[in-house]
PDB file of C-alpha atoms in Angstrom:
ATOM      1  CA  MET G 270      21.457   8.590   9.861  1.00 51.00           C
ATOM      2  CA  ALA G 271      19.483  10.253   7.803  1.00 65.00           C
ATOM      3  CA  MET G 272      15.551   8.848   8.680  1.00 78.00           C
ATOM      4  CA  THR G 273      13.512   9.124   5.185  1.00 80.00           C
ATOM      5  CA  PRO G 274       9.924   8.022   4.456  1.00 79.00           C
ATOM      6  CA  SER G 275       8.514   5.530   1.701  1.00 85.00           C
ATOM      7  CA  ASN G 276       6.400   8.226  -0.240  1.00 87.00           C
ATOM      8  CA  MET G 277       3.427   5.868   0.231  1.00 86.00           C
ATOM      9  CA  LEU G 278       2.724   4.740  -4.016  1.00 91.00           C
ATOM     10  CA  PRO G 279      -1.305   4.431  -4.457  1.00 94.00           C
ATOM     11  CA  LEU G 280      -2.438   0.514  -3.920  1.00 95.00           C
ATOM     12  CA  GLY G 281      -3.738  -0.962  -6.955  1.00 96.00           C
ATOM     13  CA  THR G 282      -0.509   0.394  -8.970  1.00 97.00           C
ATOM     14  CA  VAL G 283       0.689  -1.765 -11.522  1.00 98.00           C
ATOM     15  CA  ALA G 284       4.605  -1.940 -11.485  1.00 98.00           C
ATOM     16  CA  PRO G 285       6.850  -0.381 -13.750  1.00 98.00           C
ATOM     17  CA  ASN G 286       8.807  -3.299 -16.220  1.00 97.00           C
ATOM     18  CA  PHE G 287      12.138  -3.046 -16.305  1.00 98.00           C
ATOM     19  CA  HIS G 288      15.669  -4.248 -17.645  1.00 98.00           C
ATOM     20  CA  LEU G 289      18.884  -4.368 -15.073  1.00 98.00           C
ATOM     21  CA  ILE G 290      21.520  -5.847 -14.592  1.00 96.00           C
ATOM     22  CA  ASP G 291      22.310  -8.794 -11.918  1.00 97.00           C
ATOM     23  CA  THR G 292      25.314  -7.687 -10.124  1.00 96.00           C
ATOM     24  CA  VAL G 293      25.029 -11.412  -9.376  1.00 94.00           C
ATOM     25  CA  SER G 294      24.976 -13.289 -12.453  1.00 95.00           C
ATOM     26  CA  ASP G 295      26.579 -10.305 -14.540  1.00 96.00           C
ATOM     27  CA  THR G 296      23.046 -11.340 -16.624  1.00 96.00           C
ATOM     28  CA  THR G 297      20.121  -9.098 -17.708  1.00 98.00           C
ATOM     29  CA  ILE G 298      17.020  -9.294 -15.467  1.00 96.00           C
ATOM     30  CA  GLY G 299      13.593  -8.076 -16.803  1.00 97.00           C
ATOM     31  CA  LEU G 300      10.598  -7.769 -14.074  1.00 98.00           C
ATOM     32  CA  ASN G 301       8.828 -10.036 -16.487  1.00 95.00           C
ATOM     33  CA  GLU G 302      10.874 -13.414 -16.053  1.00 93.00           C
ATOM     34  CA  ALA G 303      11.901 -12.906 -13.031  1.00 95.00           C
ATOM     35  CA  LYS G 304       8.702 -12.070 -10.655  1.00 97.00           C
ATOM     36  CA  GLY G 305       7.014 -15.101  -9.188  1.00 97.00           C
ATOM     37  CA  VAL G 306       3.907 -16.813  -9.319  1.00 97.00           C
ATOM     38  CA  LYS G 307       1.743 -15.636  -6.425  1.00 98.00           C
ATOM     39  CA  GLY G 308       4.144 -12.336  -5.942  1.00 98.00           C
ATOM     40  CA  THR G 309       6.367 -10.283  -6.078  1.00 98.00           C
ATOM     41  CA  MET G 310       8.284  -8.759  -3.677  1.00 98.00           C
ATOM     42  CA  ILE G 311      10.301  -5.671  -4.872  1.00 98.00           C
ATOM     43  CA  MET G 312      13.249  -3.957  -2.631  1.00 98.00           C
ATOM     44  CA  PHE G 313      15.234  -1.050  -2.726  1.00 97.00           C
ATOM     45  CA  ILE G 314      17.741  -1.748  -0.564  1.00 97.00           C
ATOM     46  CA  CYS G 315      22.095  -0.714  -0.782  1.00 96.00           C
ATOM     47  CA  ASN G 316      24.787  -1.828   1.086  1.00 96.00           C
ATOM     48  CA  HIS G 317      25.789   1.190   3.273  1.00 93.00           C
ATOM     49  CA  CYS G 318      22.644   2.531   4.845  1.00 94.00           C
ATOM     50  CA  PRO G 319      22.149   1.189   8.405  1.00 93.00           C
ATOM     51  CA  PHE G 320      19.098   0.348   8.223  1.00 94.00           C
ATOM     52  CA  VAL G 321      19.607  -2.226   5.162  1.00 95.00           C
ATOM     53  CA  ILE G 322      22.399  -3.565   7.291  1.00 95.00           C
ATOM     54  CA  HIS G 323      19.569  -4.089  10.160  1.00 96.00           C
ATOM     55  CA  VAL G 324      17.001  -5.334   7.859  1.00 95.00           C
ATOM     56  CA  ASN G 325      19.481  -7.658   6.186  1.00 96.00           C
ATOM     57  CA  PRO G 326      19.070 -10.532   7.820  1.00 96.00           C
ATOM     58  CA  GLU G 327      15.618 -10.720   7.806  1.00 96.00           C
ATOM     59  CA  ILE G 328      15.200  -9.936   4.349  1.00 97.00           C
ATOM     60  CA  SER G 329      17.630 -12.861   3.200  1.00 97.00           C
ATOM     61  CA  LYS G 330      15.165 -15.285   6.044  1.00 97.00           C
ATOM     62  CA  MET G 331      12.122 -14.401   4.655  1.00 97.00           C
ATOM     63  CA  ALA G 332      13.213 -14.643   1.038  1.00 97.00           C
ATOM     64  CA  LYS G 333      13.928 -18.376   1.145  1.00 97.00           C
ATOM     65  CA  GLU G 334      11.218 -19.087   3.203  1.00 97.00           C
ATOM     66  CA  TYR G 335       8.691 -17.204   0.756  1.00 98.00           C
ATOM     67  CA  GLN G 336      10.335 -18.162  -2.438  1.00 97.00           C
ATOM     68  CA  SER G 337       9.001 -21.546  -2.154  1.00 96.00           C
ATOM     69  CA  GLN G 338       5.987 -19.716  -1.732  1.00 97.00           C
ATOM     70  CA  GLY G 339       5.166 -18.771  -4.989  1.00 98.00           C
ATOM     71  CA  ILE G 340       6.673 -15.151  -3.990  1.00 98.00           C
ATOM     72  CA  GLN G 341       9.513 -14.079  -5.529  1.00 98.00           C
ATOM     73  CA  PHE G 342      12.612 -11.244  -4.085  1.00 98.00           C
ATOM     74  CA  ILE G 343      14.237  -8.857  -6.211  1.00 98.00           C
ATOM     75  CA  ALA G 344      16.645  -6.127  -4.934  1.00 98.00           C
ATOM     76  CA  ILE G 345      17.169  -3.181  -6.402  1.00 98.00           C
ATOM     77  CA  SER G 346      20.259  -0.317  -6.162  1.00 98.00           C
ATOM     78  CA  SER G 347      19.352   2.993  -6.873  1.00 97.00           C
ATOM     79  CA  ASN G 348      22.334   5.145  -5.186  1.00 96.00           C
ATOM     80  CA  ASP G 349      24.606   7.151  -7.045  1.00 95.00           C
ATOM     81  CA  VAL G 350      28.214   4.920  -7.637  1.00 95.00           C
ATOM     82  CA  VAL G 351      30.615   8.142  -8.095  1.00 94.00           C
ATOM     83  CA  ASN G 352      29.438   9.409  -4.557  1.00 94.00           C
ATOM     84  CA  TYR G 353      28.343   6.610  -2.895  1.00 93.00           C
ATOM     85  CA  PRO G 354      31.779   4.131  -4.118  1.00 94.00           C
ATOM     86  CA  GLN G 355      30.272   1.567  -1.320  1.00 94.00           C
ATOM     87  CA  ASP G 356      27.277   0.962  -3.518  1.00 95.00           C
ATOM     88  CA  GLY G 357      28.802   0.119  -7.074  1.00 94.00           C
ATOM     89  CA  PRO G 358      28.112  -2.926  -8.655  1.00 95.00           C
ATOM     90  CA  ASP G 359      31.346  -4.955  -7.620  1.00 94.00           C
ATOM     91  CA  LEU G 360      30.535  -4.032  -3.792  1.00 96.00           C
ATOM     92  CA  MET G 361      26.864  -5.421  -4.493  1.00 96.00           C
ATOM     93  CA  LYS G 362      28.047  -8.721  -5.481  1.00 96.00           C
ATOM     94  CA  GLN G 363      30.295  -9.441  -2.438  1.00 96.00           C
ATOM     95  CA  VAL G 364      27.521  -8.096  -0.427  1.00 96.00           C
ATOM     96  CA  ALA G 365      24.896 -10.737  -1.893  1.00 96.00           C
ATOM     97  CA  LYS G 366      27.311 -13.436  -1.310  1.00 96.00           C
ATOM     98  CA  LYS G 367      27.937 -12.420   2.665  1.00 96.00           C
ATOM     99  CA  GLU G 368      24.357 -11.834   3.126  1.00 96.00           C
ATOM    100  CA  ASP G 369      23.250 -15.310   1.223  1.00 96.00           C
ATOM    101  CA  TYR G 370      20.640 -13.237  -0.629  1.00 97.00           C
ATOM    102  CA  SER G 371      18.723 -15.937  -2.624  1.00 97.00           C
ATOM    103  CA  PHE G 372      17.075 -13.620  -5.445  1.00 97.00           C
ATOM    104  CA  PRO G 373      19.351 -11.048  -8.100  1.00 97.00           C
ATOM    105  CA  TYR G 374      20.318  -7.719  -6.833  1.00 98.00           C
ATOM    106  CA  LEU G 375      20.094  -5.080  -9.241  1.00 98.00           C
ATOM    107  CA  TYR G 376      21.872  -1.943 -10.063  1.00 98.00           C
ATOM    108  CA  ASP G 377      19.911   0.845 -11.921  1.00 98.00           C
ATOM    109  CA  ALA G 378      22.408   3.082 -13.366  1.00 96.00           C
ATOM    110  CA  THR G 379      19.893   5.183 -14.114  1.00 97.00           C
ATOM    111  CA  GLN G 380      17.583   5.742 -11.999  1.00 97.00           C
ATOM    112  CA  GLU G 381      14.743   6.046 -13.740  1.00 98.00           C
ATOM    113  CA  VAL G 382      13.509   2.494 -11.931  1.00 98.00           C
ATOM    114  CA  ALA G 383      13.026   4.054  -8.989  1.00 97.00           C
ATOM    115  CA  LYS G 384      12.133   6.753  -9.901  1.00 97.00           C
ATOM    116  CA  ALA G 385       9.205   4.956 -11.575  1.00 97.00           C
ATOM    117  CA  TYR G 386       8.657   3.449  -8.576  1.00 97.00           C
ATOM    118  CA  ASP G 387       8.609   6.443  -6.619  1.00 96.00           C
ATOM    119  CA  ALA G 388      11.229   5.191  -3.888  1.00 96.00           C
ATOM    120  CA  ALA G 389      12.124   7.865  -1.567  1.00 94.00           C
ATOM    121  CA  CYS G 390      14.392   5.458   1.089  1.00 93.00           C
ATOM    122  CA  THR G 391      16.206   2.222   1.314  1.00 95.00           C
ATOM    123  CA  PRO G 392      15.355  -0.120   2.371  1.00 96.00           C
ATOM    124  CA  ASP G 393      11.914   0.947   0.389  1.00 95.00           C
ATOM    125  CA  PHE G 394       9.723  -2.366   0.354  1.00 97.00           C
ATOM    126  CA  TYR G 395       6.446  -3.177  -2.816  1.00 98.00           C
ATOM    127  CA  LEU G 396       4.305  -6.379  -2.504  1.00 98.00           C
ATOM    128  CA  PHE G 397       2.496  -6.863  -5.974  1.00 98.00           C
ATOM    129  CA  ASP G 398       0.143  -9.829  -6.535  1.00 98.00           C
ATOM    130  CA  HIS G 399       0.485 -12.038  -9.257  1.00 97.00           C
ATOM    131  CA  ASP G 400      -1.344  -9.157 -11.654  1.00 97.00           C
ATOM    132  CA  LEU G 401       1.730  -7.488 -10.988  1.00 98.00           C
ATOM    133  CA  GLN G 402      -0.810  -5.098  -8.682  1.00 98.00           C
ATOM    134  CA  LEU G 403       0.737  -3.027  -5.657  1.00 97.00           C
ATOM    135  CA  ARG G 404      -1.196  -5.169  -2.616  1.00 97.00           C
ATOM    136  CA  TYR G 405       1.076  -3.748  -0.470  1.00 96.00           C
ATOM    137  CA  ARG G 406       4.286  -0.942   0.208  1.00 96.00           C
ATOM    138  CA  GLY G 407       5.550  -0.447   3.777  1.00 92.00           C
ATOM    139  CA  GLN G 408       7.518  -1.256   6.094  1.00 94.00           C
ATOM    140  CA  LEU G 409       9.637  -4.645   6.723  1.00 95.00           C
ATOM    141  CA  ASP G 410       8.458  -4.354  10.897  1.00 94.00           C
ATOM    142  CA  ASP G 411       9.095  -1.526  13.573  1.00 92.00           C
ATOM    143  CA  SER G 412      12.611  -2.506  14.478  1.00 93.00           C
ATOM    144  CA  ARG G 413      14.969   0.181  13.349  1.00 93.00           C
ATOM    145  CA  PRO G 414      18.375   0.168  14.368  1.00 92.00           C
ATOM    146  CA  GLY G 415      19.390   0.710  18.300  1.00 90.00           C
ATOM    147  CA  ASN G 416      15.793   0.686  18.798  1.00 91.00           C
ATOM    148  CA  GLY G 417      15.915  -1.991  21.016  1.00 91.00           C
ATOM    149  CA  ILE G 418      12.529  -3.805  18.727  1.00 91.00           C
ATOM    150  CA  SER G 419      14.249  -7.618  17.643  1.00 93.00           C
ATOM    151  CA  LEU G 420      13.521  -7.872  13.709  1.00 92.00           C
ATOM    152  CA  SER G 421      10.339 -10.142  12.856  1.00 95.00           C
ATOM    153  CA  GLY G 422       9.580  -8.997   9.696  1.00 94.00           C
ATOM    154  CA  SER G 423       6.139  -9.032  10.683  1.00 95.00           C
ATOM    155  CA  ASP G 424       4.275  -6.923   8.413  1.00 96.00           C
ATOM    156  CA  LEU G 425       5.496  -7.559   5.853  1.00 96.00           C
ATOM    157  CA  ARG G 426       4.790 -11.232   6.815  1.00 97.00           C
ATOM    158  CA  HIS G 427       1.568 -10.370   7.263  1.00 96.00           C
ATOM    159  CA  ALA G 428       1.212  -8.857   4.181  1.00 97.00           C
ATOM    160  CA  MET G 429       2.742 -11.962   1.848  1.00 98.00           C
ATOM    161  CA  ASP G 430       1.111 -14.758   4.047  1.00 97.00           C
ATOM    162  CA  ALA G 431      -2.874 -12.523   2.907  1.00 97.00           C
ATOM    163  CA  LEU G 432      -1.370 -12.306  -0.354  1.00 97.00           C
ATOM    164  CA  LEU G 433      -0.981 -16.257   0.066  1.00 98.00           C
ATOM    165  CA  ASN G 434      -4.036 -16.894   1.652  1.00 97.00           C
ATOM    166  CA  ASN G 435      -6.207 -14.653  -1.027  1.00 95.00           C
ATOM    167  CA  THR G 436      -7.254 -12.910   2.248  1.00 95.00           C
ATOM    168  CA  ASP G 437      -7.528  -8.453   2.369  1.00 92.00           C
ATOM    169  CA  ILE G 438      -4.070  -6.694   3.239  1.00 92.00           C
ATOM    170  CA  ASN G 439      -4.557  -4.079   5.675  1.00 88.00           C
ATOM    171  CA  ALA G 440      -4.605  -0.912   3.902  1.00 86.00           C
ATOM    172  CA  ILE G 441      -3.446   1.121   6.606  1.00 86.00           C
ATOM    173  CA  GLN G 442       0.323   0.603   6.388  1.00 93.00           C
ATOM    174  CA  LYS G 443       3.023   1.867   7.596  1.00 94.00           C
ATOM    175  CA  PRO G 444       6.255   3.766   5.469  1.00 92.00           C
ATOM    176  CA  SER G 445       9.263   2.069   5.666  1.00 93.00           C
ATOM    177  CA  ILE G 446      12.132   4.700   7.339  1.00 90.00           C
ATOM    178  CA  GLY G 447      16.042   4.691   6.282  1.00 92.00           C
ATOM    179  CA  CYS G 448      18.161   6.705   5.078  1.00 91.00           C
ATOM    180  CA  ASN G 449      17.178   8.964   1.572  1.00 93.00           C
ATOM    181  CA  ILE G 450      17.794   7.386  -2.302  1.00 95.00           C
ATOM    182  CA  LYS G 451      21.524   9.208  -2.867  1.00 95.00           C
ATOM    183  CA  TRP G 452      20.447  10.749  -6.193  1.00 94.00           C
ATOM    184  CA  LYS G 453      22.772  12.297  -8.916  1.00 93.00           C
TER     185      LYS G 453
END
């Protein structure tokens, strides 16, 4: 299991726009239409990564909690599906249903969106404010597959709570760790 850290995109970066196919609804979704009223959590994930499989229950739970407060969640898979067919759009739809995702699960076939966000691993988390300026990028929490630490989503929850309460988000942020994005 490879352990690739996030590239730490500079805070304040404006979210790159995109229009991608949502594998759940089979419609094209753009960032400006899907963004949240108070914030937007963009996650680069995939189907087969053990790190993503480990955090799936917590991201599904957090999305349901925070979407009702104005933070929209958007998941994107950018993996090469020729060499990693288990990450293909049809299977993405199945995973979204199985994990009870309440958010779109978008397919980045060209990998241009992952490159625009400087995404490096799955999972990779980016929290943007209502103006789509980056306020947090980093880990969900300290839990990893097999390390014995329970999932809590603490790092991401603290960032989202600070955003909602209009307080400062700690600028010292730990990178996420996961499988590298499978580039073409």
